[in-house]
Amino acid sequence: MVMSLAFVMLTGCSKEEEKIKIGFNIPLTGDIPKVGEASRNAAEMLKEEINSQGGLEVGGKKIPLEFYYEDNESKAESAVNVALKLIEQNGVVAIVGPNSSKQAVPAGGTCNDNRTPMVSPWSTNPDTTKDRPWVFRAAFLDPFQGPVASNFAAKQFNAKTAAVLFDVSNDYSKGLAEIFKSEWESKHGADSVVAFESHGTKDQDFSAQLTNIINSSPDFIFVPDNYNQVALIVKQAHDLGWTGPFMGSDAWGSSELMTLCGKDCIGQFFSTHYAAAGAKGATKEFIDRYTAKFNETPDDVAALTWDATRLLLQAIQDAGSYSSDVKVERKAIRDSLSTIKEFAGITGSMAFDSQGDPIKCAVVVRIDENGQFVFAESVCP
Amino acid sequence: MDILIQNLLNALQWGSFYALIALGYTLVYGVLLLINFAHGDVFMVGAYIAFFVATFFLGFVDLSPWLTLALTVPLTMLLTAGVGVTLERVAYRPLRRKGAHRLYVVITALMCGLMLENSNLALLGASRKKFPELLDKVIYTWGNVSVTNLKLIVIFTAIAVFILLEFIVTRTKIGMAMRGISYDKFAIPLMGIPIDNVIVFTFVLGSGMAGLAGLLFAMSYPILEPYMGALIGWKAFIAAVVGGIGDIRGAFLGGFLLGFIEVGVVAIFPSSYRDLFAFSILLMILWIKPTGIFGVAKTTKI
């Protein structure tokens, strides 16, 4: 009996094939569940593609992929726990995510301390990768996005004054709002940001802030907020009699924005990573396949997750061989990631600077009458 | 001046929701001396019921928005009242029969609230629901002051509900029975008053109002999520305590008071100070009058 059990266990062990384990630290519940869903969809699509060919080819050997999707509930503290779970329990060689800077900044510290490479697809706050040699990203940075939004709005709306409404408890929203403010005031003079109002993550009523904003009569309102709050803010501003334009940031770009916001969001602009409508080449191919599979247009999170994961796989391949020792492999991936100088992603080609941040173009899109995100302008650094 | 009037209107709308929810807390507390912590989540369930009823009539039956609204109001109140009564039947009544201490009933209520939240998450998923527009939005503007027809409806509904409840409790027979139970729930059955029926009626009233609040909230802030009732429920409870829990005028006034303080703080200070200031002010009121503004030292409540 004992012998046979031991035999089964032995053969069980020897039969288990080697797999490349990658963790995904994504928000499947909480404030922005659609972001996690888009990330998982894109990752699943990539995994199926590679595993259907027998796996990822590393040094002449094909190794299948195994992805772990863990829910960080859109919370900073859960993102840290999820990172630790993926590193310690699941023994992943690298982590993709978290998406929002609110989770990516703390989780980046955890991954860096535990010497595990992390690639955030969507986080734009500089602190995510700053002085963290193990943390990388696939998105541009807010110090780049802020001026893009500010310059575009100044030109498009012929604006001299701006108002800002942001989420004070979200690293992303707060960071971008401050960058935008200093950028705008350096161009249009002190006090040209006529209202600088904040709110909390769980807030649903913004009428007091919007009353202040509307009363200071800005030329437009800059809202660097998650799509779920955007839907409420834009509607309430219209209820309070605001008829002027809004300028948004990349956190608007979820496929759920139009479901939640409806006709209130039509005609608004926001800066983002790519425009699905009118895409060409590899980007179009990705969009078509994703649309066929999941029956919706991929948003920027899906595209960036695809790029971030492919970047990671590229690094594994570049390392030349796959080590069964997790720690050795993690180090190899990090070293290999830091030497990638140029990468052609579907969100555009990116070059990496010394902090592991990509230098890539941003686009500004307009929400057209059918709720499509249409290309308006492209800005390259 | 315009800003002041505009913020007054904003605060009236926001306070209306607190007041409507606080009325539910106060009714149940008044009769049973039970703090029904599941009430905030009953409000959330009400919003979801309103969503399903409204989309059913709009999508499957294809009624006009106005007719849908006219049907959604009573149906939502009725169905949400059903949820409240079910909670009473399944969770509170067995404990009451066994003579459990009030503390255990309160803890049971907390659990019921968590169950409602998480079963919603499990059944419907984390994705948010967008409430359909049932009302053609009309914006009235005077100078810099803007108000929508919906905002006015919310404020008037809160006032109407208050008057109705005040009338039921002080002028009707069943209201008298409710006050009687509050006074002495052991002597009341001896008078031939069916105590269980009166308690069920209390839950019907409280949960019905929560359903109405849920519907109006969903119309004003049309994005629904499973945890939307938790925070607003807690705050409405605090508003009810400040007003003097058990007193209908107290719940009404406390709800509006909290709405005014919250909107007022945000209008003047950065929003991060809102809860700190709002609850410091409420704490000061309780220092001066620990029973709440309309609270009486003990004996009867409601």
XYZ file of C-alpha atoms in Angstrom:
683
model
C 0.000 0.000 0.000
C 2.651 2.472 1.115
C 4.887 1.303 -1.680
C 2.241 1.785 -4.322
C 1.422 5.248 -2.976
C 5.075 6.201 -3.055
C 5.287 4.840 -6.569
C 2.318 6.910 -7.718
C 3.812 10.010 -6.131
C 7.184 9.408 -7.707
C 5.813 8.907 -11.183
C 3.453 11.789 -10.580
C 6.376 14.046 -9.918
C 8.507 12.911 -12.790
C 5.598 13.173 -15.201
C 4.764 16.751 -14.296
C 6.042 18.827 -17.147
C 7.839 22.074 -16.710
C 5.723 25.174 -17.125
C 6.422 28.872 -17.274
C 4.350 30.269 -14.431
C 3.323 33.893 -14.744
C 1.143 35.695 -12.234
C -1.481 38.353 -12.974
C -2.232 40.845 -10.234
C -5.472 42.355 -11.565
C -8.735 43.922 -10.272
C -11.506 41.394 -10.946
C -13.820 42.951 -8.339
C -13.946 46.363 -6.654
C -14.078 49.751 -8.342
C -12.813 48.819 -11.805
C -13.688 45.146 -12.489
C -13.802 45.702 -16.246
C -10.080 46.516 -16.220
C -9.264 43.133 -14.695
C -11.590 41.354 -17.086
C -9.980 42.981 -20.132
C -6.525 42.056 -18.825
C -7.521 38.442 -18.267
C -9.149 38.183 -21.700
C -6.047 39.445 -23.460
C -3.787 37.158 -21.434
C -5.996 34.120 -22.098
C -5.909 34.852 -25.809
C -2.117 35.062 -25.793
C -1.765 31.900 -23.715
C -4.023 29.915 -26.034
C -2.077 31.102 -29.035
C 1.258 30.028 -27.597
C 0.140 26.819 -25.922
C -1.582 25.673 -29.121
C 1.880 25.633 -30.671
C 3.203 23.509 -27.805
C 4.460 26.353 -25.696
C 7.025 29.113 -25.700
C 10.278 28.227 -27.434
C 13.167 28.904 -25.088
C 16.600 27.776 -26.200
C 15.216 25.183 -28.631
C 12.778 23.691 -26.106
C 9.027 24.305 -26.042
C 7.651 25.060 -22.597
C 3.907 25.608 -22.082
C 2.642 28.652 -20.210
C 0.611 28.644 -17.045
C -1.102 31.870 -15.941
C -2.406 32.608 -12.437
C -5.089 35.303 -12.221
C -5.403 36.790 -8.758
C -7.935 39.438 -7.788
C -6.544 42.527 -6.045
C -10.068 43.968 -5.498
C -8.836 47.380 -6.781
C -7.285 47.915 -3.344
C -3.705 48.866 -2.532
C -3.347 46.492 0.413
C -4.850 43.545 -1.465
C -2.451 44.156 -4.363
C 0.476 43.653 -1.980
C -1.051 40.455 -0.587
C -1.724 39.148 -4.076
C 1.870 39.881 -5.117
C 3.178 37.984 -2.086
C 0.832 35.074 -2.751
C 1.930 34.822 -6.380
C 5.601 35.011 -5.433
C 5.602 32.714 -2.416
C 2.756 30.238 -2.936
C 2.432 29.967 -6.678
C 6.142 30.415 -7.344
C 5.703 32.535 -10.454
C 8.767 33.710 -12.371
C 7.271 37.117 -13.110
C 4.134 39.198 -12.516
C 2.025 41.173 -14.951
C 0.051 43.988 -13.305
C -1.308 45.630 -11.242
C -3.005 47.962 -13.649
C -3.956 51.058 -11.714
C -1.155 53.073 -10.109
C -3.001 52.970 -6.818
C -2.168 49.245 -6.676
C 0.954 49.232 -8.861
C 2.954 51.609 -6.648
C 2.706 49.472 -3.464
C 2.844 46.125 -5.320
C 5.914 47.325 -7.229
C 7.715 47.792 -3.936
C 6.794 44.257 -2.857
C 7.986 42.719 -6.126
C 11.199 44.716 -6.016
C 11.925 43.652 -2.423
C 11.228 40.020 -3.278
C 13.373 40.125 -6.415
C 10.594 39.184 -8.793
C 10.247 40.974 -12.128
C 6.975 42.880 -12.546
C 5.576 44.551 -15.644
C 2.631 46.877 -15.114
C 0.568 47.243 -18.271
C -1.441 50.368 -17.444
C 0.137 52.250 -14.526
C 1.308 55.737 -15.520
C 2.493 57.136 -12.180
C 6.317 57.600 -12.147
C 6.635 56.129 -8.626
C 5.726 52.623 -9.859
C 9.142 52.029 -11.432
C 11.216 54.773 -9.837
C 14.424 53.342 -8.310
C 13.029 49.837 -8.628
C 15.281 47.776 -10.885
C 12.845 44.825 -10.901
C 9.783 46.806 -12.022
C 8.903 47.689 -15.623
C 5.859 48.912 -17.465
C 4.258 49.063 -20.898
C 2.498 52.425 -20.597
C 3.772 55.967 -20.967
C 4.190 58.173 -17.908
C 2.003 60.912 -16.473
C 4.742 63.563 -16.813
C 4.331 62.874 -20.533
C 0.553 62.439 -20.549
C -0.099 65.625 -18.533
C 1.434 67.967 -21.142
C -0.260 66.023 -23.961
C -3.672 66.586 -22.389
C -2.910 70.168 -21.503
C -1.583 71.127 -24.953
C -4.408 69.411 -26.763
C -7.080 71.086 -24.632
C -5.495 74.501 -25.020
C -5.553 74.117 -28.800
C -8.868 72.290 -29.235
C -11.003 74.367 -26.865
C -8.983 77.562 -27.350
C -8.780 77.567 -23.570
C -7.033 79.951 -21.217
C -8.370 78.645 -17.905
C -8.908 75.113 -16.648
C -10.580 73.355 -13.708
C -9.505 69.982 -12.309
C -11.539 67.371 -10.427
C -9.585 64.356 -9.192
C -9.646 61.418 -6.770
C -7.434 62.377 -3.838
C -7.019 58.786 -2.618
C -5.843 57.434 -5.969
C -2.106 57.791 -6.753
C -2.830 57.891 -10.441
C -5.516 60.550 -10.344
C -3.766 62.754 -7.788
C -0.370 62.535 -9.512
C -1.746 63.357 -12.928
C -3.872 66.224 -11.585
C -0.814 67.821 -9.994
C 1.315 67.392 -13.106
C -1.451 68.892 -15.212
C -1.830 71.853 -12.869
C 1.853 72.784 -12.855
C 2.051 72.291 -16.614
C -1.011 74.445 -17.297
C 0.060 77.220 -14.925
C 3.562 77.362 -16.350
C 2.065 77.976 -19.803
C -0.939 80.163 -19.029
C 0.204 81.976 -15.927
C -0.410 81.525 -12.211
C -4.052 81.057 -11.180
C -5.048 79.910 -14.645
C -6.232 76.672 -13.001
C -9.284 78.356 -11.533
C -10.545 75.383 -9.508
C -8.652 72.378 -8.171
C -11.170 70.119 -6.465
C -10.814 66.612 -5.047
C -13.109 63.752 -4.036
C -12.813 60.305 -2.416
C -12.847 56.924 -4.150
C -16.245 55.848 -2.775
C -17.953 59.192 -3.381
C -21.076 59.280 -5.495
C -22.148 62.866 -5.109
C -19.850 65.490 -6.604
C -22.319 68.362 -6.649
C -20.475 70.530 -4.107
C -17.176 70.265 -5.993
C -18.853 70.793 -9.360
C -20.725 73.826 -8.040
C -17.391 75.399 -7.112
C -15.926 74.477 -10.481
C -18.819 75.785 -12.548
C -18.917 78.958 -10.512
C -15.288 79.696 -11.347
C -16.290 79.412 -15.050
C -13.289 77.583 -16.548
C -12.895 76.975 -20.282
C -12.922 73.219 -19.695
C -12.788 70.634 -16.893
C -9.909 68.154 -16.660
C -11.026 64.859 -15.075
C -8.178 62.347 -14.574
C -10.470 59.721 -13.026
C -11.481 56.097 -13.427
C -14.269 55.448 -15.920
C -16.857 54.542 -13.275
C -16.489 57.946 -11.589
C -16.294 59.761 -14.911
C -19.779 58.513 -15.711
C -21.167 60.122 -12.545
C -19.105 63.308 -12.732
C -19.996 64.162 -16.327
C -23.696 63.530 -15.737
C -23.827 65.582 -12.546
C -21.954 68.456 -14.174
C -24.579 68.522 -16.916
C -27.325 68.432 -14.275
C -25.775 71.499 -12.698
C -25.968 73.351 -15.992
C -22.423 72.824 -17.297
C -22.353 72.806 -21.103
C -18.627 73.201 -21.692
C -16.139 70.478 -22.668
C -14.289 67.893 -20.587
C -10.768 66.607 -21.092
C -10.041 63.108 -19.822
C -7.059 60.853 -19.284
C -6.261 57.224 -20.124
C -8.334 55.824 -17.218
C -11.434 56.804 -19.232
C -10.552 54.274 -21.886
C -12.541 51.260 -20.737
C -15.018 49.566 -23.015
C -17.494 49.995 -20.160
C -17.293 53.798 -20.172
C -20.040 54.247 -22.741
C -22.326 51.647 -21.121
C -22.179 53.582 -17.866
C -21.950 57.135 -19.142
C -24.173 57.040 -22.200
C -24.953 60.179 -24.142
C -23.402 62.487 -21.531
C -19.905 61.431 -22.616
C -20.426 61.889 -26.357
C -18.158 64.521 -27.879
C -15.619 64.490 -25.033
C -11.881 63.965 -25.556
C -9.314 61.969 -23.614
C -5.649 61.058 -23.954
C -4.893 57.353 -24.159
C -2.540 54.631 -25.368
C -4.118 53.650 -28.656
C -7.235 54.210 -30.729
C -9.091 51.052 -31.746
C -11.083 52.703 -34.518
C -9.020 52.914 -37.716
C -6.073 50.811 -36.483
C -3.714 49.109 -38.954
C -1.327 46.146 -39.176
C -0.659 44.026 -36.084
C -2.893 46.244 -33.998
C -5.839 45.644 -36.314
C -5.166 41.911 -36.317
C -5.228 41.911 -32.506
C -8.444 43.946 -32.416
C -10.173 41.656 -34.912
C -9.232 38.483 -33.080
C -10.174 39.918 -29.695
C -13.503 41.201 -31.012
C -14.307 37.826 -32.563
C -13.454 35.999 -29.347
C -14.992 38.222 -26.674
C -17.559 40.136 -28.691
C -16.323 43.605 -27.748
C -13.658 46.027 -28.929
C -10.494 45.648 -26.841
C -9.795 48.703 -24.707
C -6.330 50.044 -23.958
C -5.942 47.797 -20.895
C -6.409 44.694 -23.038
C -3.915 45.921 -25.619
C -1.375 46.941 -22.988
C -1.698 43.639 -21.117
C -1.022 41.863 -24.391
C 2.086 44.000 -24.901
C 3.277 43.659 -21.300
C 2.939 39.866 -21.377
C 4.628 39.601 -24.752
C 7.438 41.785 -23.475
C 7.910 39.356 -20.620
C 7.885 36.329 -22.926
C 10.378 38.080 -25.166
C 12.667 38.530 -22.159
C 12.348 34.831 -21.277
C 13.283 33.883 -24.823
C 16.154 36.363 -24.911
C 17.594 34.854 -21.754
C 18.410 31.841 -23.905
C 17.615 29.032 -21.478
C 14.943 28.337 -18.890
C 16.087 27.482 -15.411
C 13.951 25.273 -13.176
C 15.207 27.236 -10.185
C 12.676 30.019 -9.764
C 15.146 32.481 -8.240
C 17.702 32.014 -10.975
C 15.042 32.367 -13.634
C 13.620 35.542 -12.071
C 17.074 37.091 -12.122
C 17.596 36.001 -15.719
C 14.255 37.554 -16.765
C 15.049 40.820 -15.010
C 18.478 41.068 -16.623
C 17.036 40.257 -19.991
C 14.151 42.762 -19.578
C 16.565 45.541 -18.688
C 18.553 44.954 -21.862
C 15.555 45.197 -24.224
C 16.077 48.506 -25.963
C 13.301 48.485 -28.524
C 10.016 46.594 -28.628
C 7.303 46.700 -31.264
C 4.042 46.499 -29.364
C 0.508 46.751 -30.695
C 0.160 49.999 -28.733
C 3.117 51.360 -30.674
C 6.815 50.779 -30.583
C 8.570 51.525 -27.356
C 12.125 52.186 -26.293
C 13.092 51.869 -22.647
C 14.913 54.373 -20.506
C 17.117 53.657 -17.484
C 14.118 53.427 -15.104
C 12.411 50.712 -17.153
C 9.860 53.136 -18.529
C 8.930 53.044 -22.196
C 9.245 56.086 -24.396
C 6.222 55.895 -26.688
C 3.530 57.966 -28.340
C 0.194 58.975 -26.865
C -3.010 59.522 -28.784
C -5.972 61.746 -28.085
C -9.342 60.264 -28.983
C -12.781 61.777 -29.336
C -15.948 59.914 -28.366
C -18.108 60.051 -31.477
C -21.904 59.906 -31.844
C -21.881 56.080 -31.832
C -19.759 55.927 -28.696
C -16.643 54.885 -30.623
C -13.232 56.184 -29.558
C -12.001 57.919 -32.708
C -8.433 59.031 -33.299
C -8.023 62.805 -33.010
C -4.307 63.418 -32.595
C -1.075 61.575 -31.941
C 1.719 63.040 -29.830
C 5.198 61.533 -29.725
C 7.937 62.460 -27.287
C -25.409 84.025 -3.046
C -25.931 81.797 -6.048
C -23.369 79.359 -4.717
C -25.158 79.270 -1.396
C -28.537 78.483 -2.961
C -26.986 75.925 -5.290
C -25.248 74.181 -2.410
C -28.436 74.294 -0.355
C -30.205 72.421 -3.143
C -27.306 69.953 -3.472
C -27.402 69.349 0.267
C -31.179 68.905 0.289
C -30.913 66.187 -2.345
C -28.023 64.403 -0.660
C -29.668 64.732 2.755
C -32.911 63.274 1.383
C -31.234 59.907 0.891
C -29.806 59.920 4.392
C -33.198 60.919 5.762
C -35.082 58.199 3.861
C -32.666 55.497 5.059
C -32.477 56.868 8.590
C -36.299 56.616 8.809
C -35.997 52.852 8.340
C -33.433 52.534 11.125
C -35.516 54.622 13.433
C -38.793 52.749 12.860
C -37.298 49.348 13.623
C -35.359 50.682 16.581
C -38.402 52.466 17.889
C -40.498 49.297 17.953
C -37.966 46.561 18.683
C -35.003 48.437 20.204
C -33.050 46.642 17.468
C -30.457 48.386 15.321
C -31.057 46.761 11.960
C -27.568 47.051 10.499
C -28.698 45.217 7.376
C -30.803 48.243 6.469
C -28.138 49.907 4.312
C -27.905 46.729 2.283
C -31.687 46.497 2.027
C -31.375 49.923 0.400
C -28.802 48.463 -2.027
C -31.120 45.527 -2.781
C -33.869 48.071 -3.397
C -31.732 49.819 -6.002
C -31.041 46.500 -7.748
C -34.698 45.477 -7.626
C -35.580 48.831 -9.186
C -32.969 48.166 -11.867
C -34.387 44.753 -12.744
C -38.009 45.872 -12.641
C -37.254 48.907 -14.805
C -35.197 47.010 -17.387
C -37.860 44.306 -17.483
C -40.625 46.753 -18.330
C -38.457 48.766 -20.710
C -36.792 45.847 -22.457
C -39.183 42.893 -22.441
C -42.586 44.527 -22.160
C -41.500 47.627 -24.073
C -43.417 50.209 -22.083
C -42.779 53.924 -22.236
C -40.374 55.318 -19.617
C -43.164 57.173 -17.824
C -45.343 54.101 -17.461
C -42.295 52.105 -16.416
C -41.570 54.599 -13.683
C -45.168 54.521 -12.505
C -44.983 50.716 -12.213
C -41.440 50.601 -10.844
C -42.178 52.761 -7.805
C -44.821 50.518 -6.177
C -43.225 47.262 -7.327
C -39.807 48.214 -5.975
C -41.284 49.261 -2.648
C -43.302 46.060 -2.435
C -40.454 43.721 -3.363
C -37.957 45.453 -1.106
C -40.477 45.297 1.715
C -40.577 41.559 0.992
C -36.821 41.363 1.472
C -37.074 43.215 4.781
C -39.870 40.955 6.008
C -37.925 37.860 4.946
C -34.952 39.036 6.999
C -37.227 39.542 9.976
C -38.785 36.106 9.500
C -35.547 34.183 8.914
C -33.099 35.990 11.139
C -34.701 38.154 13.820
C -37.938 36.430 14.774
C -36.379 33.057 15.759
C -33.910 34.887 17.965
C -36.673 36.946 19.511
C -38.727 33.803 20.204
C -35.794 32.240 21.980
C -35.419 35.384 24.053
C -31.898 36.094 22.820
C -30.187 39.216 24.092
C -30.450 42.285 21.853
C -26.712 42.197 21.240
C -26.985 38.906 19.358
C -29.775 40.228 17.197
C -27.627 43.229 16.248
C -24.756 40.924 15.283
C -27.175 38.810 13.254
C -28.231 41.988 11.447
C -24.597 42.760 10.600
C -24.208 39.275 9.167
C -27.384 39.594 7.133
C -26.013 42.788 5.599
C -22.767 41.101 4.613
C -24.724 38.182 3.185
C -26.817 40.496 1.028
C -23.692 42.250 -0.296
C -21.762 39.122 -1.054
C -24.621 37.119 -2.494
C -25.182 40.027 -4.853
C -21.491 39.919 -5.802
C -21.644 36.162 -6.322
C -24.893 36.222 -8.315
C -24.432 39.315 -10.465
C -20.663 39.703 -10.619
C -18.506 42.735 -9.956
C -19.421 44.625 -13.103
C -21.437 47.754 -12.497
C -24.999 48.148 -13.680
C -26.183 51.269 -15.424
C -29.668 52.320 -14.370
C -31.834 53.226 -17.371
C -33.180 56.760 -17.681
C -36.851 56.784 -16.765
C -37.334 60.494 -16.571
C -36.806 63.080 -19.265
C -34.293 65.342 -17.657
C -35.369 68.953 -17.377
C -32.894 71.468 -16.032
C -34.344 74.634 -14.524
C -31.884 77.506 -14.333
C -32.093 80.797 -12.490
C -28.914 82.794 -12.833
C -26.151 80.452 -11.784
C -28.484 78.104 -9.939
C -29.481 74.912 -11.717
C -31.818 72.213 -10.536
C -33.173 69.156 -12.318
C -36.717 67.895 -12.033
C -35.319 64.709 -10.490
C -33.637 66.655 -7.709
C -36.923 68.329 -6.836
C -38.746 64.980 -6.902
C -36.189 63.471 -4.508
C -36.529 66.341 -2.046
C -40.326 66.364 -2.156
C -40.504 62.585 -1.794
C -38.373 62.691 1.343
C -40.656 65.326 2.857
C -43.807 63.474 1.826
C -42.555 60.188 3.282
C -41.748 61.929 6.549
C -45.234 63.405 6.794
C -46.816 60.060 5.926
C -44.835 58.150 8.536
C -45.464 60.783 11.178
C -49.160 60.468 10.395
C -49.153 56.654 10.543
C -47.306 56.492 13.823
C -49.160 59.215 15.678
C -52.662 59.153 14.196
C -53.544 55.554 13.293
C -54.431 52.470 15.286
C -51.490 50.446 14.060
C -49.225 53.379 14.892
C -50.607 53.310 18.381
C -49.851 49.582 18.551
C -46.282 50.263 17.422
C -45.826 52.807 20.154
C -47.410 50.370 22.588
C -44.878 47.633 21.767
C -42.115 50.134 22.187
C -43.495 50.997 25.610
C -43.946 47.476 26.926
C -43.757 44.508 24.633
C -44.800 42.050 27.351
C -48.026 43.754 28.326
C -49.138 44.510 24.766
C -50.067 40.901 23.764
C -52.282 40.760 26.836
C -54.340 43.554 25.317
C -55.046 41.342 22.304
C -52.691 43.117 19.944
C -50.965 40.733 17.478
C -47.379 41.740 18.196
C -45.867 39.797 15.266
C -48.130 41.481 12.749
C -47.237 44.903 14.054
C -43.515 44.072 13.831
C -43.920 42.797 10.278
C -45.764 46.006 9.429
C -42.849 47.996 10.850
C -40.424 46.135 8.619
C -42.713 46.619 5.621
C -42.726 50.374 6.220
C -38.973 50.670 6.844
C -37.882 48.445 3.964
C -40.430 49.966 1.599
C -38.898 53.376 2.257
C -35.423 51.902 1.704
C -36.641 50.532 -1.627
C -37.986 53.939 -2.593
C -34.681 55.521 -1.571
C -32.831 52.897 -3.610
C -34.902 53.675 -6.692
C -34.421 57.432 -6.351
C -30.716 56.975 -5.648
C -30.313 54.784 -8.725
C -32.055 57.455 -10.788
C -29.823 60.209 -9.417
C -26.523 58.274 -9.403
C -27.190 55.654 -12.084
C -24.269 53.307 -11.432
C -25.029 50.352 -9.184
C -22.528 48.186 -7.342
C -22.933 45.608 -4.558
C -21.288 47.701 -1.827
C -23.149 50.930 -2.518
C -25.363 50.506 0.561
C -22.682 49.871 3.150
C -21.197 53.317 3.680
C -24.387 55.287 3.131
C -26.166 52.900 5.518
C -23.613 53.504 8.253
C -23.830 57.233 7.795
C -27.614 57.222 7.804
C -27.495 55.218 11.038
C -25.255 57.859 12.590
C -27.631 60.537 11.317
C -30.517 58.712 13.001
C -28.587 58.519 16.285
C -27.761 62.218 16.169
C -31.383 63.054 15.505
C -32.379 60.793 18.388
C -32.881 57.236 17.221
C -36.432 56.031 17.544
C -37.866 59.429 16.760
C -39.151 60.040 13.256
C -38.510 63.781 13.348
C -35.014 62.970 14.597
C -34.217 60.675 11.694
C -35.535 63.214 9.218
C -33.650 66.116 10.719
C -30.473 64.060 11.317
C -30.404 62.931 7.708
C -30.668 66.449 6.352
C -28.213 67.741 8.946
C -25.578 65.240 7.800
C -26.282 66.104 4.165
C -25.834 69.806 4.885
C -22.611 69.312 6.828
C -21.077 67.045 4.190
C -21.889 69.289 1.250
C -20.947 72.371 3.238
C -17.539 71.012 4.220
C -16.709 70.010 0.641
C -17.853 73.400 -0.660
C -15.379 75.193 1.613
C -12.537 72.758 2.384
C -10.744 70.075 0.342
C -12.851 66.943 0.160
C -10.423 64.903 2.257
C -11.659 66.790 5.351
C -15.282 65.921 4.713
C -15.824 62.897 6.921
C -13.442 64.170 9.584
C -15.315 67.459 9.962
C -18.762 66.015 9.439
C -18.395 63.425 12.151
C -16.574 65.752 14.528
C -19.588 68.044 14.380
C -21.953 65.153 14.973
C -19.811 64.000 17.902
C -20.088 67.465 19.427
C -23.862 67.360 19.135
C -23.857 64.050 20.986
C -21.629 65.499 23.713
C -24.183 68.184 24.371
C -27.169 65.863 24.071
C -26.199 62.181 24.227
C -29.735 61.009 23.428
C -29.738 62.901 20.123
C -31.593 66.070 19.198
C -35.099 64.722 19.708
C -34.142 61.785 21.895
C -35.832 61.129 25.212
C -33.873 59.563 28.045
C -35.613 56.160 27.730
C -39.179 54.839 28.218
C -40.946 55.131 24.880
C -39.265 55.517 21.572
C -40.798 56.269 18.163
